Amino acid sequence: MSNDTLKIINAEKAKTYIAQKKREDGRDFLDHRPIDVKVNVINSADGSAWVKIGNTEIIAGIKFGISTPYPDSPNQGSMVFNLEVTNIASPDVETGPPSIEAMEFGRIADRVIRSAEFMDFDKLCVVPGEKVLTVFVDCYAINADGNLIDAAQFAALSAILNCKMPKLDENNNIIYKEYTDQLLPVNKKNLPLSFTFYKVDGQLLLDATDGEEYAANARFTLGICNDVVVAYHKGGDSGTFTIDEINTMMDIASSKYNEIKKKLL
Amino acid sequence: MSNDTLKIINAEKAKTYIAQKKREDGRDFLDHRPIDVKVNVINSADGSAWVKIGNTEIIAGIKFGISTPYPDSPNQGSMVFNLEVTNIASPDVETGPPSIEAMEFGRIADRVIRSAEFMDFDKLCVVPGEKVLTVFVDCYAINADGNLIDAAQFAALSAILNCKMPKLDENNNIIYKEYTDQLLPVNKKNLPLSFTFYKVDGQLLLDATDGEEYAANARFTLGICNDVVVAYHKGGDSGTFTIDEINTMMDIASSKYNEIKKKLL
Amino acid sequence: MSNDTLKIINAEKAKTYIAQKKREDGRDFLDHRPIDVKVNVINSADGSAWVKIGNTEIIAGIKFGISTPYPDSPNQGSMVFNLEVTNIASPDVETGPPSIEAMEFGRIADRVIRSAEFMDFDKLCVVPGEKVLTVFVDCYAINADGNLIDAAQFAALSAILNCKMPKLDENNNIIYKEYTDQLLPVNKKNLPLSFTFYKVDGQLLLDATDGEEYAANARFTLGICNDVVVAYHKGGDSGTFTIDEINTMMDIASSKYNEIKKKLL
Amino acid sequence: MTTRLDNRKVDELRKIKIELGVSKNAEGSCYLEWGKNIVIATVNGPKPVFPRHLADPQKAVVDYKYRMACFSVSERKSPVPGKRDKEISLVSGNALESAIMVEQFPNTLIDVNVLILSADAGTRVAALTAASLAAADAGLPMRGMISAVAAGRANEQLVLDLTKDEEDTADAVDMACAFLMPQKEIVLLQMDGFVKKEDCSKILENALIGAEKIYDIQKKALLEKYPLEGEIQL
Amino acid sequence: MTTRLDNRKVDELRKIKIELGVSKNAEGSCYLEWGKNIVIATVNGPKPVFPRHLADPQKAVVDYKYRMACFSVSERKSPVPGKRDKEISLVSGNALESAIMVEQFPNTLIDVNVLILSADAGTRVAALTAASLAAADAGLPMRGMISAVAAGRANEQLVLDLTKDEEDTADAVDMACAFLMPQKEIVLLQMDGFVKKEDCSKILENALIGAEKIYDIQKKALLEKYPLEGEIQL
Amino acid sequence: MTTRLDNRKVDELRKIKIELGVSKNAEGSCYLEWGKNIVIATVNGPKPVFPRHLADPQKAVVDYKYRMACFSVSERKSPVPGKRDKEISLVSGNALESAIMVEQFPNTLIDVNVLILSADAGTRVAALTAASLAAADAGLPMRGMISAVAAGRANEQLVLDLTKDEEDTADAVDMACAFLMPQKEIVLLQMDGFVKKEDCSKILENALIGAEKIYDIQKKALLEKYPLEGEIQL
């Protein structure tokens, strides 16, 4: 049985459950699957986290680098975010360069992390105008069963929150695997969290599985800090939302914020 | 009806007319279609021109940049020329990286502009050996109906002739959208103009339409400054020219030089 | 007759000979074809060699460049090795980017040359920490009839052994085509030579032809300096070797070392 | 009501100029000036899909290509499309697809090209507005128009249709919105910022008000070129 | 016997931890910790080959993809696979293919993915060891296991399973070896160094001793998950 | 008549050495030394075209690949073909096609490879001259030979076959010309410079004189290898 046929069957199954006001795994439409977070799991990384949301697994790892600042922000460090969704995460993913969808997922997760002035880039300056720290956050999908945007965002956030600053030598080069006792400078009050909804036959679903995503025709991701919206990103095919639906998703995400925050801090 | 079929029909039509010593639009074989030039049409560009030759439309826009000079010409600025012929210009153009033909067209137009020491690269030097101005000339085909080489060359030339020099700050960086009252340093006496001929069933055509180009099996571009030849470029399939034909085209181009020059200055 | 069919026929022919304990060209299984080396054949190169092993021909050419040293070896020059196996070498090679096999061949030949501290990179330093010489060794397969790894390694070695050091001007830039009377700094005692074996129906072959290579299911390359092993590289499909076979190939290569060395020095 | 940098009212759009059918080769086309933005959009198709395995047996595939001219921004942009261009192309293509009756043309391709010639904030919504007009100009059957506009915050007030200067103010937030009109369904929505929930809802309401104005302008442009059909279709 | 940097005996392997079936989507998978190396391998197939002309009418094609996570090494690695990754993928695929009865599945593809999450010398042999277990976990018919290990020289003694610290010693030599077990056939062998012939042979013997240990560990892991089949197959 | 940098007469060619059939694998091949230029050309085909949609039902497609070895120029050239290589390949392929009876082999491909091993001005004409010989050596039916040469101006005189040193003189102009011979039809013509019309015509005449010399050399080389056929065909 080809992967495509399997996807269509899984999508049909998801639709049948939803028509009966249920989900295949028994969850309510707006519940997450169990979320499991392990930090500092990768010895070679400067910070790392392994996040599971149901069967979806993503590993985020951090590496520091020294670079020249951008001319328009000479005193600010930078972050490079990268999400890799390869064949290892799912046999459905084709071998070759990253798909446009994986790129979009990565960009959305990236923006949510970047928002709300969560990371203090001024504190990543080493020599003003000359040398700054770059924080490389690389996420790898290990098993893909839906909700990759949120899983990547959670994993990146967990890795960032548990990452110590590197020691520098007299020439301001990084001494690998040596750290100060300072953590990466972030503003925990403004912890931005990603909430992605899919719409299947008019029903909004939080934390959709792969089958549910395939059945959906619209996607919406919110970045939320408590009662503040930090990002909106409509995606996922040609389905539409009403203004009321947007406001509903905003309220739901806001109400779930503290529950998720607790799992990551 | 597929685009290829349409092209073949248009080419056949062109051939039928030529067999009767005519062109579909009533022109003589060695006449241009109406040429229309509008300059400074793009607010964001430092200089710009919108050139129409019949239904062919090309927009050229100029941007300045600061760069390091080449080691073998430490006191000279530089020009980067780029012609984009995308799907927007014609449904016949395939999506994807630039075609080899578009690349060749761009290189020919580029060479004609570069010839005759028309642009004074010495005057684009900012700090000898360290900083020079680079003039980026980007041309976009908006509608493609033949004669793209000449149209791109005319558009680039018009944009260059109407472009003011940028102001620099105390660190010799460009202040965007601020200009001195100097024009780009060019030698108007040596204004090089491009004349492209196509050969259909033994007949030489100036300013060919798309259908005529498709019917042709040889192309020849001359760069001309009055009675001086600045460039020769044979292209376009496996057709041939005689020495006499080359000399004829040279004389025709030379005789039309002033008429075209007036439209651009 | 398609190239693939021809390859299969040549491979079958090779197998038939081997079943009769023979090779098509009459050689013993562990003999090389005639090896012919011409040096300094390319005027534009700083050093060059044209190596023929039977019908296999490879030209290696050397160019010097000035570059910034790697941070972890501020006083060492570097070597860049490149092997091109294009359509010109054989109609079987497909047009387009280098094949993975050609890349592997190049990497193995590169490693054998690099081994044994044969080249003295310290002596390629120009200004410690700032400027070093890079030795570009580019090999082109002109005709491919098997044993490309060894042919490329021999050609590169011959070019290196016959290459004089470039003169530098007062700014430490290379003066093209002017040389000191020093040769490239190498340690001739540690001359590393490549010996590639193929295994066809259990029989080890040295210096295999294209047909023999196609018939084989395992390849093994040794880098040898007299009685010292400098490189081992198993490759070539899913065939296997025993430990005894590895030791046998090691002894054969070692015993043939001086014979080949004489041809190159 | 405080004044905006360019003296517009908070709910006032920049000047918009539309010309349909500008491109001789394209089946549908639209030239759009929107403040200092200049956009050209062309639409061709439906036509056969190559390679065939990219075809969708349920509907036409909309291949939306958003590109910025190298000279459209302050510092020269590389001609090679970047991640931003690809992402905008993807989400805009989805947005436009919701307006076209793609299910009528299974296994075909609809080519949409948008070139930004001059950029001054809001290029993706200007592009969608123009592309939707070009699709109508191409005679494609549509269930509505895509009317797109940005709304947001600048200088401590909620405003419609921000300029680049406004986007550069300290507290600026820009929400790109596209609606399927007259249905008022959201087909594109993108924002990055830091906005209280109440303000977020308000900005979205403002965007709808803006989209309604855009929709009127679009209808007017179509009625000018297609007096009869326009009346019936829209 | 002198002491090694991490106090192991010269013929002692680092600590190895294996978990099979970790990946829900893959037909076969293996998580492997080997000292400070962390590797995940998945195997899927046989399945149809696209494009078709890449299919082999005699056997299944093994598409082995070895990748290193950007954060797996001291200085961040680019996410784009380099020449080293491609070369290791090629030779490792050939090695694994010799263990799988590929002739039973003509015209198909077997997808093998190995991701190095953390690297501390010996990643290519750890990868092959894990991939071979993942292939068995996927239920592919096999003529044996690939048991891979590095042997070499460090601090003037011949040792098994070098760490990165040992590889960085002045006289270090590292020989990556993979054996088809229990047949003891060499399927991968790579070394660069300067080693007398006698030592070279000795290192290879050491590698075989190591491979036998690895093979025992692999069998144990398989028997734990597949008590009955394991007993018969291996 | 003033003297040239290398003491040649103004209408004197550099020394040319031709060897046919040098490449064992190719159906036709030619090794050419032309002054300090060294060129190898091979021709294979006609053969089937993949992918098929690139085939031309009217004629064989000539795929001409002009490449410069990294070491062929003063400063090492990148091995990746650049715009110049692609443009020369395109126009040279068209030029060669005019000499081959491509209409006899519809839907096929003729592979032409030219590698410049050493460069000293005039490589594109040397390449075409060699490729034309390789095509004849491959036994392809031809309506003539491509005889190519550069003519131009250096040190205030009109000269034939410029060297790199001559090209570097202040007033230098180089016109690359290729003629289909004996028909004297121009199949390639490229020049950039600043040349009065009269001189331009004169340079072109000089080029034809040069091409006639090249044609004689080509015929001689072919007659040496193919005594009988040569007599008839040329």
PDB file of C-alpha atoms in Angstrom, chain B residues 87-159:
ATOM      1  CA  ASN B  87       7.068  33.906 -17.002  1.00  0.00           C
ATOM      2  CA  ILE B  88       5.565  37.372 -16.470  1.00  0.00           C
ATOM      3  CA  ALA B  89       6.912  38.496 -19.855  1.00  0.00           C
ATOM      4  CA  SER B  90       5.428  35.608 -21.757  1.00  0.00           C
ATOM      5  CA  PRO B  91       3.586  32.389 -20.915  1.00  0.00           C
ATOM      6  CA  ASP B  92       6.165  30.659 -23.150  1.00  0.00           C
ATOM      7  CA  VAL B  93       8.954  31.255 -20.636  1.00  0.00           C
ATOM      8  CA  GLU B  94       9.265  28.300 -18.309  1.00  0.00           C
ATOM      9  CA  THR B  95       9.283  28.704 -14.558  1.00  0.00           C
ATOM     10  CA  GLY B  96      12.669  28.033 -13.008  1.00  0.00           C
ATOM     11  CA  PRO B  97      16.229  29.271 -13.346  1.00  0.00           C
ATOM     12  CA  PRO B  98      16.997  31.729 -16.173  1.00  0.00           C
ATOM     13  CA  SER B  99      17.175  30.129 -19.614  1.00  0.00           C
ATOM     14  CA  ILE B 100      20.464  30.014 -21.470  1.00  0.00           C
ATOM     15  CA  GLU B 101      18.950  32.273 -24.137  1.00  0.00           C
ATOM     16  CA  ALA B 102      17.938  34.948 -21.609  1.00  0.00           C
ATOM     17  CA  MET B 103      21.452  34.771 -20.194  1.00  0.00           C
ATOM     18  CA  GLU B 104      22.938  35.242 -23.670  1.00  0.00           C
ATOM     19  CA  PHE B 105      20.607  38.189 -24.393  1.00  0.00           C
ATOM     20  CA  GLY B 106      21.688  39.823 -21.154  1.00  0.00           C
ATOM     21  CA  ARG B 107      25.367  39.298 -21.860  1.00  0.00           C
ATOM     22  CA  ILE B 108      25.095  40.870 -25.306  1.00  0.00           C
ATOM     23  CA  ALA B 109      23.161  43.920 -24.061  1.00  0.00           C
ATOM     24  CA  ASP B 110      25.689  44.209 -21.231  1.00  0.00           C
ATOM     25  CA  ARG B 111      28.642  44.204 -23.602  1.00  0.00           C
ATOM     26  CA  VAL B 112      27.190  46.850 -25.849  1.00  0.00           C
ATOM     27  CA  ILE B 113      26.683  49.164 -22.858  1.00  0.00           C
ATOM     28  CA  ARG B 114      30.154  48.457 -21.555  1.00  0.00           C
ATOM     29  CA  SER B 115      31.785  49.144 -24.911  1.00  0.00           C
ATOM     30  CA  ALA B 116      33.194  52.386 -26.272  1.00  0.00           C
ATOM     31  CA  GLU B 117      34.383  53.481 -22.822  1.00  0.00           C
ATOM     32  CA  PHE B 118      30.909  54.931 -22.479  1.00  0.00           C
ATOM     33  CA  MET B 119      30.853  54.782 -18.680  1.00  0.00           C
ATOM     34  CA  ASP B 120      33.709  56.455 -16.828  1.00  0.00           C
ATOM     35  CA  PHE B 121      34.531  53.896 -14.150  1.00  0.00           C
ATOM     36  CA  ASP B 122      37.382  56.011 -12.772  1.00  0.00           C
ATOM     37  CA  LYS B 123      34.847  58.553 -11.540  1.00  0.00           C
ATOM     38  CA  LEU B 124      33.086  55.828  -9.517  1.00  0.00           C
ATOM     39  CA  CYS B 125      36.071  55.479  -7.203  1.00  0.00           C
ATOM     40  CA  VAL B 126      35.386  56.525  -3.594  1.00  0.00           C
ATOM     41  CA  VAL B 127      38.588  55.594  -1.747  1.00  0.00           C
ATOM     42  CA  PRO B 128      41.303  54.363  -4.114  1.00  0.00           C
ATOM     43  CA  GLY B 129      42.036  50.688  -3.608  1.00  0.00           C
ATOM     44  CA  GLU B 130      39.386  50.367  -0.906  1.00  0.00           C
ATOM     45  CA  LYS B 131      35.914  51.539  -1.795  1.00  0.00           C
ATOM     46  CA  VAL B 132      34.248  52.044  -5.145  1.00  0.00           C
ATOM     47  CA  LEU B 133      30.684  52.451  -6.339  1.00  0.00           C
ATOM     48  CA  THR B 134      29.024  49.560  -8.104  1.00  0.00           C
ATOM     49  CA  VAL B 135      26.196  50.417 -10.481  1.00  0.00           C
ATOM     50  CA  PHE B 136      23.609  47.634 -10.507  1.00  0.00           C
ATOM     51  CA  VAL B 137      21.479  47.743 -13.654  1.00  0.00           C
ATOM     52  CA  ASP B 138      18.595  45.283 -13.457  1.00  0.00           C
ATOM     53  CA  CYS B 139      16.266  44.867 -16.427  1.00  0.00           C
ATOM     54  CA  TYR B 140      12.904  43.115 -16.276  1.00  0.00           C
ATOM     55  CA  ALA B 141      11.036  42.023 -19.372  1.00  0.00           C
ATOM     56  CA  ILE B 142       7.413  42.920 -18.731  1.00  0.00           C
ATOM     57  CA  ASN B 143       6.068  41.821 -22.077  1.00  0.00           C
ATOM     58  CA  ALA B 144       8.161  39.901 -24.582  1.00  0.00           C
ATOM     59  CA  ASP B 145       7.407  40.304 -28.278  1.00  0.00           C
ATOM     60  CA  GLY B 146      10.843  40.110 -29.823  1.00  0.00           C
ATOM     61  CA  ASN B 147      13.962  42.295 -29.876  1.00  0.00           C
ATOM     62  CA  LEU B 148      14.676  41.898 -26.164  1.00  0.00           C
ATOM     63  CA  ILE B 149      18.399  42.586 -26.573  1.00  0.00           C
ATOM     64  CA  ASP B 150      17.899  46.040 -28.042  1.00  0.00           C
ATOM     65  CA  ALA B 151      15.003  46.854 -25.722  1.00  0.00           C
ATOM     66  CA  ALA B 152      17.090  45.920 -22.672  1.00  0.00           C
ATOM     67  CA  GLN B 153      20.027  47.896 -23.982  1.00  0.00           C
ATOM     68  CA  PHE B 154      17.875  50.964 -24.656  1.00  0.00           C
ATOM     69  CA  ALA B 155      16.193  50.726 -21.240  1.00  0.00           C
ATOM     70  CA  ALA B 156      19.491  50.340 -19.403  1.00  0.00           C
ATOM     71  CA  LEU B 157      20.976  53.250 -21.324  1.00  0.00           C
ATOM     72  CA  SER B 158      17.998  55.508 -20.603  1.00  0.00           C
ATOM     73  CA  ALA B 159      18.113  54.677 -16.915  1.00  0.00           C
TER      74      ALA B 159
END
